Coordinates of C-alpha atoms and ligand atoms in Angstrom, one line a residue:
M28 CA -0.1 0.0 -0.1
Q29 CA 1.1 3.6 -0.6
Y30 CA -0.1 6.7 0.9
F31 CA 0.3 10.5 0.5
V32 CA 1.3 11.7 4.1
E33 CA 2.9 14.9 5.6
S34 CA 5.7 12.6 6.9
S35 CA 6.1 13.4 10.6
H36 CA 9.1 11.0 11.1
F37 CA 12.3 10.1 9.4
L38 CA 11.6 7.4 7.2
W39 CA 13.6 5.3 4.7
N40 CA 11.9 5.2 1.3
P41 CA 12.0 2.3 -0.9
S42 CA 14.9 3.5 -3.0
G43 CA 16.9 3.7 0.5
S44 CA 17.2 7.3 1.1
R45 CA 16.2 8.9 4.1
V46 CA 12.9 10.9 4.1
Q47 CA 13.2 14.0 6.4
P48 CA 10.0 15.0 8.5
G49 CA 7.8 18.2 7.8
Y50 CA 7.7 17.4 3.8
T51 CA 4.6 15.8 1.9
Y52 CA 6.2 12.6 0.4
L53 CA 4.6 9.5 -1.6
L54 CA 5.4 7.2 1.3
F55 CA 5.1 3.7 1.6
M56 CA 4.3 1.6 4.9
D57 CA 7.7 0.6 5.8
P58 CA 7.2 -3.1 4.7
R59 CA 10.0 -4.3 7.3
I60 CA 8.0 -3.9 10.4
Q61 CA 5.6 -6.8 10.9
P62 CA 3.7 -7.8 14.0
I63 CA 5.5 -10.3 16.2
K64 CA 2.2 -11.7 16.7
S65 CA 2.1 -13.1 13.4
K66 CA 3.4 -16.5 12.8
A67 CA 4.5 -16.0 9.3
A68 CA 6.7 -13.0 10.5
R69 CA 8.4 -15.0 13.3
E70 CA 9.3 -17.7 10.4
H71 CA 10.6 -14.9 8.5
A72 CA 12.4 -13.7 11.1
V73 CA 14.1 -17.3 11.9
G74 CA 14.8 -17.5 8.3
L75 CA 16.8 -14.5 8.0
L76 CA 18.6 -15.1 11.5
R77 CA 20.0 -18.4 10.3
S78 CA 21.5 -17.2 7.4
G79 CA 23.4 -14.6 9.5
Q80 CA 21.1 -11.5 8.7
L81 CA 20.1 -8.9 11.4
V82 CA 16.2 -8.8 13.0
A83 CA 15.0 -6.2 15.2
I84 CA 13.1 -7.6 18.3
P85 CA 10.8 -6.3 20.8
T86 CA 11.9 -7.1 24.6
E87 CA 10.0 -5.8 27.5
T88 CA 12.9 -3.4 28.2
V89 CA 13.7 -1.8 24.9
Y90 CA 14.0 -2.9 21.3
G91 CA 17.1 -5.2 20.4
L92 CA 19.1 -5.5 17.0
A93 CA 19.5 -9.3 17.5
A94 CA 21.8 -11.5 15.0
L95 CA 23.0 -15.2 16.2
A96 CA 25.2 -15.0 19.0
T97 CA 27.0 -18.2 18.0
D98 CA 28.1 -17.0 14.5
D99 CA 31.0 -14.2 14.3
A100 CA 29.8 -12.9 11.0
A101 CA 26.5 -12.2 11.8
A102 CA 27.3 -10.7 14.9
S103 CA 29.7 -8.3 13.4
R104 CA 26.9 -7.1 11.4
I105 CA 25.4 -5.9 14.6
Y106 CA 28.5 -3.5 15.3
A107 CA 28.6 -2.2 11.7
A108 CA 24.6 -1.3 11.5
K109 CA 25.0 0.2 15.0
G110 CA 28.6 2.0 14.5
R111 CA 29.3 0.6 17.6
P112 CA 33.2 0.3 19.1
S113 CA 33.9 -3.5 18.8
N114 CA 35.2 -3.7 22.3
N115 CA 31.5 -3.2 23.6
P116 CA 30.0 -6.8 24.2
L117 CA 26.7 -7.9 23.6
I118 CA 23.8 -9.2 25.8
C119 CA 22.9 -12.7 24.7
H120 CA 19.0 -13.6 25.1
V121 CA 18.2 -17.0 25.9
T122 CA 14.8 -19.2 26.3
D123 CA 15.8 -20.2 29.6
L124 CA 18.9 -21.2 32.0
D125 CA 18.8 -24.6 30.2
M126 CA 19.7 -23.0 27.1
V127 CA 22.5 -20.9 28.9
R128 CA 24.0 -24.2 30.2
R129 CA 25.0 -25.3 26.8
Y130 CA 27.5 -22.4 26.6
V131 CA 29.1 -21.7 29.9
Q132 CA 29.3 -23.5 33.6
V133 CA 26.3 -21.6 35.4
P134 CA 27.3 -20.5 39.1
A135 CA 25.2 -21.1 42.2
A136 CA 24.2 -17.3 42.2
M137 CA 23.0 -17.2 38.6
E138 CA 20.5 -20.2 39.8
I139 CA 19.3 -18.0 42.3
L140 CA 19.2 -14.7 40.7
A141 CA 17.7 -16.6 37.6
E142 CA 15.0 -18.4 39.7
Q143 CA 13.8 -15.1 41.3
F144 CA 14.1 -12.9 38.6
W145 CA 13.5 -14.6 35.1
P146 CA 12.2 -13.9 32.9
G147 CA 12.6 -10.0 33.3
P148 CA 14.9 -7.1 33.2
L149 CA 18.5 -8.6 34.5
T150 CA 21.1 -9.5 32.5
L151 CA 23.9 -11.6 34.4
I152 CA 27.3 -11.8 33.4
V153 CA 29.4 -15.0 33.7
R154 CA 32.8 -16.4 32.9
E155 CA 32.9 -17.4 29.2
G156 CA 32.8 -21.2 28.2
Q157 CA 32.4 -22.5 24.4
G158 CA 30.2 -21.7 21.9
I159 CA 29.3 -18.2 21.9
A160 CA 31.1 -16.1 19.3
Q161 CA 34.1 -14.4 20.2
T162 CA 32.7 -10.9 18.6
V163 CA 29.7 -10.9 20.9
R164 CA 32.3 -11.4 24.0
A165 CA 34.4 -8.9 22.9
G166 CA 37.7 -9.7 24.6
T167 CA 36.3 -9.5 28.1
G168 CA 36.3 -13.1 28.9
K169 CA 32.9 -13.0 29.8
V170 CA 29.7 -13.5 28.8
G171 CA 26.3 -11.9 29.5
F172 CA 22.9 -13.6 29.6
R173 CA 19.2 -12.5 29.9
M174 CA 15.9 -14.3 29.7
P175 CA 13.5 -11.5 28.3
D176 CA 9.8 -11.1 29.8
H177 CA 8.2 -11.6 26.3
A178 CA 6.7 -14.7 25.5
L179 CA 6.5 -14.2 21.8
L180 CA 10.3 -13.4 21.6
R181 CA 11.0 -16.4 23.8
E182 CA 9.0 -18.5 21.1
L183 CA 11.1 -17.3 18.4
L184 CA 14.4 -17.8 20.3
G185 CA 13.2 -21.3 20.9
M186 CA 12.5 -21.4 17.3
V187 CA 16.0 -20.4 16.3
G188 CA 17.6 -22.7 18.7
V189 CA 20.5 -20.6 19.8
P190 CA 20.8 -17.6 21.5
L191 CA 20.3 -14.0 20.0
A192 CA 22.9 -11.3 20.9
A193 CA 21.0 -8.0 21.0
P194 CA 22.3 -4.7 22.0
S195 CA 19.8 -2.0 22.0
A196 CA 18.4 -1.0 18.8
N197 CA 19.7 2.3 18.0
R198 CA 22.4 4.1 16.3
S199 CA 25.2 4.1 18.9
G200 CA 25.5 7.2 21.4
K201 CA 21.6 7.8 20.2
P202 CA 18.3 7.2 22.4
S203 CA 17.1 3.4 22.7
G204 CA 14.6 2.4 20.4
T205 CA 11.4 1.5 22.2
R206 CA 9.0 1.6 19.2
A207 CA 9.4 -0.6 15.9
L208 CA 9.3 3.3 14.4
H209 CA 12.6 4.3 16.0
V210 CA 14.2 1.6 15.0
A211 CA 12.9 2.0 11.3
E212 CA 14.4 5.5 11.7
D213 CA 17.7 4.3 12.8
F214 CA 18.5 1.4 10.4
S215 CA 18.3 1.3 6.6
P216 CA 16.7 -1.6 5.1
R217 CA 20.2 -2.5 3.5
D218 CA 21.4 -3.2 7.1
L219 CA 18.1 -4.3 8.4
P220 CA 15.8 -6.4 6.4
L221 CA 13.1 -7.3 9.4
I222 CA 11.6 -5.3 12.6
L223 CA 9.2 -7.4 14.7
D224 CA 6.7 -5.0 16.1
G225 CA 5.7 -5.6 20.0
G226 CA 4.2 -2.3 20.2
P227 CA 5.8 0.2 22.7
A228 CA 8.2 -1.4 24.8
F229 CA 6.7 -2.3 28.4
L230 CA 9.3 -0.9 31.0
G231 CA 11.1 1.9 28.3
L232 CA 14.6 1.3 29.8
E233 CA 17.4 -1.2 29.6
S234 CA 17.9 -4.4 31.9
T235 CA 19.7 -4.1 35.2
I236 CA 23.2 -5.9 34.2
V237 CA 25.2 -7.5 37.3
D238 CA 28.6 -9.1 36.9
L239 CA 28.8 -12.2 38.7
T240 CA 32.4 -12.8 38.1
P241 CA 34.1 -11.2 41.3
L242 CA 32.4 -13.7 43.3
E243 CA 35.2 -16.0 42.1
E244 CA 37.8 -14.4 44.3
G245 CA 35.4 -14.0 47.0
N246 CA 34.3 -10.4 46.3
P247 CA 30.7 -8.8 46.1
A248 CA 29.3 -9.1 42.5
L249 CA 28.8 -5.6 40.7
L250 CA 25.8 -4.0 39.9
V251 CA 27.0 -2.4 36.6
R252 CA 23.7 -0.8 35.2
E253 CA 20.6 0.0 37.0
G254 CA 17.3 -1.2 35.9
A255 CA 13.7 -2.4 36.9
I256 CA 15.9 -4.9 39.2
R257 CA 17.1 -3.0 42.1
L258 CA 20.0 -3.2 44.3
E259 CA 17.8 -3.7 47.2
D260 CA 15.9 -6.3 45.3
M261 CA 19.2 -8.6 45.0
S262 CA 21.2 -7.9 48.1
T263 CA 19.6 -10.1 50.4
L264 CA 20.4 -13.2 48.0
L265 CA 24.0 -12.1 47.3
P266 CA 26.8 -9.9 48.2
L267 CA 26.4 -6.9 45.8
R268 CA 27.7 -3.6 45.4
A269 CA 27.2 -0.8 43.0
V270 CA 29.9 0.2 40.7
G271 CA 32.0 3.6 41.6
R272 CA 31.7 6.1 39.4
Q273 CA 35.5 6.7 39.2
E274 CA 35.6 2.8 38.3
E275 CA 33.8 3.3 35.4
G276 CA 36.8 4.2 33.4
M277 CA 38.2 1.1 34.2
T278 CA 37.5 -2.7 33.0
V279 CA 34.1 -3.1 35.0
S280 CA 32.0 -3.0 31.5
P281 CA 33.1 -1.3 28.3
G282 CA 29.8 -0.2 27.6
L283 CA 29.7 2.6 30.3
L284 CA 32.7 4.4 28.6
Y285 CA 30.7 5.7 25.8
R286 CA 28.4 8.7 25.1
H287 CA 25.0 7.3 25.7
Y288 CA 21.1 8.3 25.0
A289 CA 21.9 11.3 23.7
P290 CA 19.2 13.3 21.6
D291 CA 20.6 15.6 18.7
A292 CA 19.6 19.0 20.6
P293 CA 21.7 19.4 24.2
L294 CA 19.9 18.3 26.6
T295 CA 19.8 20.2 30.3
L296 CA 18.0 18.9 33.5
L297 CA 16.0 20.6 36.2
R298 CA 17.4 19.2 39.4
G299 CA 16.1 19.2 43.1
T300 CA 12.7 18.9 44.4
L301 CA 9.6 19.6 42.6
E302 CA 9.4 22.9 44.1
E303 CA 12.8 23.8 43.3
Q304 CA 12.1 22.9 39.8
R305 CA 8.9 25.1 39.6
A306 CA 10.9 27.9 41.3
C307 CA 14.0 27.6 38.4
L308 CA 10.9 27.5 35.6
E309 CA 9.1 30.6 37.0
S310 CA 12.4 32.5 37.3
S311 CA 13.6 31.8 33.9
P312 CA 12.4 32.8 30.6
D313 CA 11.0 30.5 28.1
V314 CA 13.5 30.2 25.6
V315 CA 12.6 30.1 21.7
G316 CA 13.5 26.6 20.2
T317 CA 13.7 24.8 23.3
V318 CA 11.4 21.9 23.7
Y319 CA 10.5 20.9 27.5
I320 CA 10.0 17.5 28.7
L321 CA 8.0 18.2 32.0
A322 CA 6.8 16.6 34.8
Q323 CA 2.8 16.9 34.9
E324 CA 3.0 18.9 38.0
L325 CA 4.9 21.9 36.0
H326 CA 3.1 21.8 32.4
G327 CA 1.4 25.1 33.3
L328 CA 4.7 26.8 33.4
R329 CA 5.5 26.9 29.8
P330 CA 3.3 27.1 26.5
A331 CA 1.2 23.9 26.0
D332 CA 3.1 23.6 22.3
H333 CA 6.4 23.6 23.7
V334 CA 5.6 20.7 26.5
L335 CA 5.6 17.1 26.3
D336 CA 4.3 15.0 29.1
G337 CA 6.4 12.6 31.4
G338 CA 3.8 12.0 33.9
P339 CA 3.3 12.7 37.5
W340 CA 6.5 13.5 39.3
G341 CA 5.9 10.8 41.9
E342 CA 5.7 8.3 39.2
P343 CA 8.8 7.3 37.6
W344 CA 8.1 4.4 36.1
R345 CA 5.6 6.3 33.7
A346 CA 8.0 8.6 32.8
A347 CA 10.6 5.9 32.1
Q348 CA 8.4 4.4 29.8
E349 CA 8.2 7.2 27.6
F350 CA 11.6 9.2 28.1
F351 CA 13.6 7.9 24.9
H352 CA 10.5 8.2 23.0
L353 CA 9.9 11.7 24.2
L354 CA 13.9 12.7 23.5
R355 CA 13.4 11.5 19.9
E356 CA 10.2 13.3 19.6
A357 CA 11.9 16.5 20.6
D358 CA 14.4 15.9 17.8
R359 CA 11.6 15.5 15.6
R360 CA 10.1 18.8 16.3
G361 CA 13.3 20.4 15.5
A362 CA 14.3 21.3 19.1
R363 CA 17.4 23.6 19.4
S364 CA 17.5 22.7 23.0
I365 CA 15.9 20.3 25.4
V366 CA 14.9 21.0 29.0
A367 CA 13.8 18.1 31.1
S368 CA 12.5 17.8 34.6
T369 CA 13.7 15.0 36.8
W370 CA 11.5 12.7 38.6
S371 CA 11.1 11.4 41.9
L372 CA 14.2 8.7 42.9
H373 CA 11.4 6.7 45.0
G374 CA 9.4 3.9 43.5
P375 CA 10.3 1.5 40.6
M376 CA 12.6 2.8 37.8
G377 CA 13.5 6.0 39.8
V378 CA 16.9 5.5 40.2
A379 CA 17.3 3.7 36.5
L380 CA 15.7 6.9 35.0
R381 CA 17.7 9.6 36.7
E382 CA 20.9 7.4 35.8
R383 CA 19.7 7.3 32.1
Q384 CA 18.9 11.1 32.1
E385 CA 22.1 12.1 33.5
R386 CA 24.0 10.2 30.9
A387 CA 21.9 11.8 28.2
A388 CA 22.4 15.3 29.3
S389 CA 26.4 15.0 29.6
Ligands
TXA37 O1 17.3 -4.3 28.1 C1 18.6 -4.6 27.5 O2 19.3 -5.1 28.1 C2 18.5 -4.5 26.0 C3 17.7 -5.3 25.6 C4 17.7 -5.7 24.1 O3 17.8 -6.7 26.0 N1 20.1 -4.4 25.5 C5 21.0 -3.4 25.8 O4 22.1 -3.9 25.5 O5 20.7 -2.7 26.7 P1 23.2 -2.9 25.3 O6 24.2 -3.3 24.6 O7 22.8 -1.6 24.6 O8 23.5 -2.8 26.5 C6 24.4 -3.9 26.9 C7 25.5 -3.5 28.3 C8 26.8 -3.0 27.5 O9 27.2 -1.5 28.4 C9 27.7 -3.7 27.7 O10 29.2 -3.4 27.7 C10 27.2 -4.7 28.8 O11 26.0 -4.8 28.8 N2 27.9 -6.4 28.5 C11 27.5 -7.0 27.8 N3 28.3 -8.2 27.7 C12 29.2 -7.8 28.6 C13 30.3 -8.6 29.1 N4 30.5 -9.9 28.4 N5 31.1 -8.0 30.1 C14 30.9 -6.9 30.4 N6 30.0 -6.1 29.9 C15 29.2 -6.3 29.3
MG38 MG1 22.3 0.6 24.4

């Protein structure tokens, strides 16, 4: 099917060139976006993956850019398409812990955490074994696994029969893709022939990452990245500490070294309590070209058409669901700068959202 539309998103037209928003084009529905509910689409995905190609997959956290984790050539396509540094390893997505056992020795701590939190947004890093591609491990001597909380994705993983390596489906450094359309914007059909659509990602931020390998030397496991599963949710089950800021430049997790989640326009955060944020907006002028991503309570302080809604200040999980989408939306509106409120640190996703906001703004 084809439509005349006022294009409001960056899209790829069939000849492979990029369509700018704000112009009227003869657009085709992006034929790469297929519902993951469709069995035919899943079968198509299996065929592409087995032949070494990339397929975008929905997960409960963010969309992933997937390839066979057992195939160096396939995995290296992920790095090329994303523009990802080759020393930044990839997470392997599995059907269950039994699939993990085929590739590594599963330590007791992994059994305990998987029992409690899988399927779910928790990636566990363990000592490498046999069978996962070198490109995926990226010289770390370790490998990260996660069992996604997405039944149709697990069905696909079962059909493929081996783990899928998948980083977040966005160009390196950009906000993570949380909708099929974000993925379509970022990757050309030449690099990415199929995007399985599962609707907006349920959580909107990436998984918690825990490195279990320090336990081998009697040291606490390391919380490498904040996510929906929090330090306090796990610390009764095993010795665990958060990675310190000054450690990040060392060897903890290569991904921490790089610029992340950055929209095209520079992002400034409003800090402090809700009242302090209100006072800051009240005492400063509305700047032309600024798009505001604000907690609901602050909306009245700026013209409505300059404001994007992040939901109530006390419900950071709602802002987390939308945050990457809203950064992209601000860019799409041609923002020259973006000002975002911060949300409560308490409650699910509060700390994880703040961590993403700080990185996006830095
Ligand atoms: O929720 C998620 O985790 C999403 C979805 C698609 O599953 N994936 C994701 O992947 O966020 P990515 O590549 O954007 O972030 C993975 C992080 C990187 O910072 C990487 O350095 C770290 O995990 N990581 C993966 N394997 C590792 C390993 N073997 N050793 C150390 N760090 C590792
Ligand atoms: Mg990422």
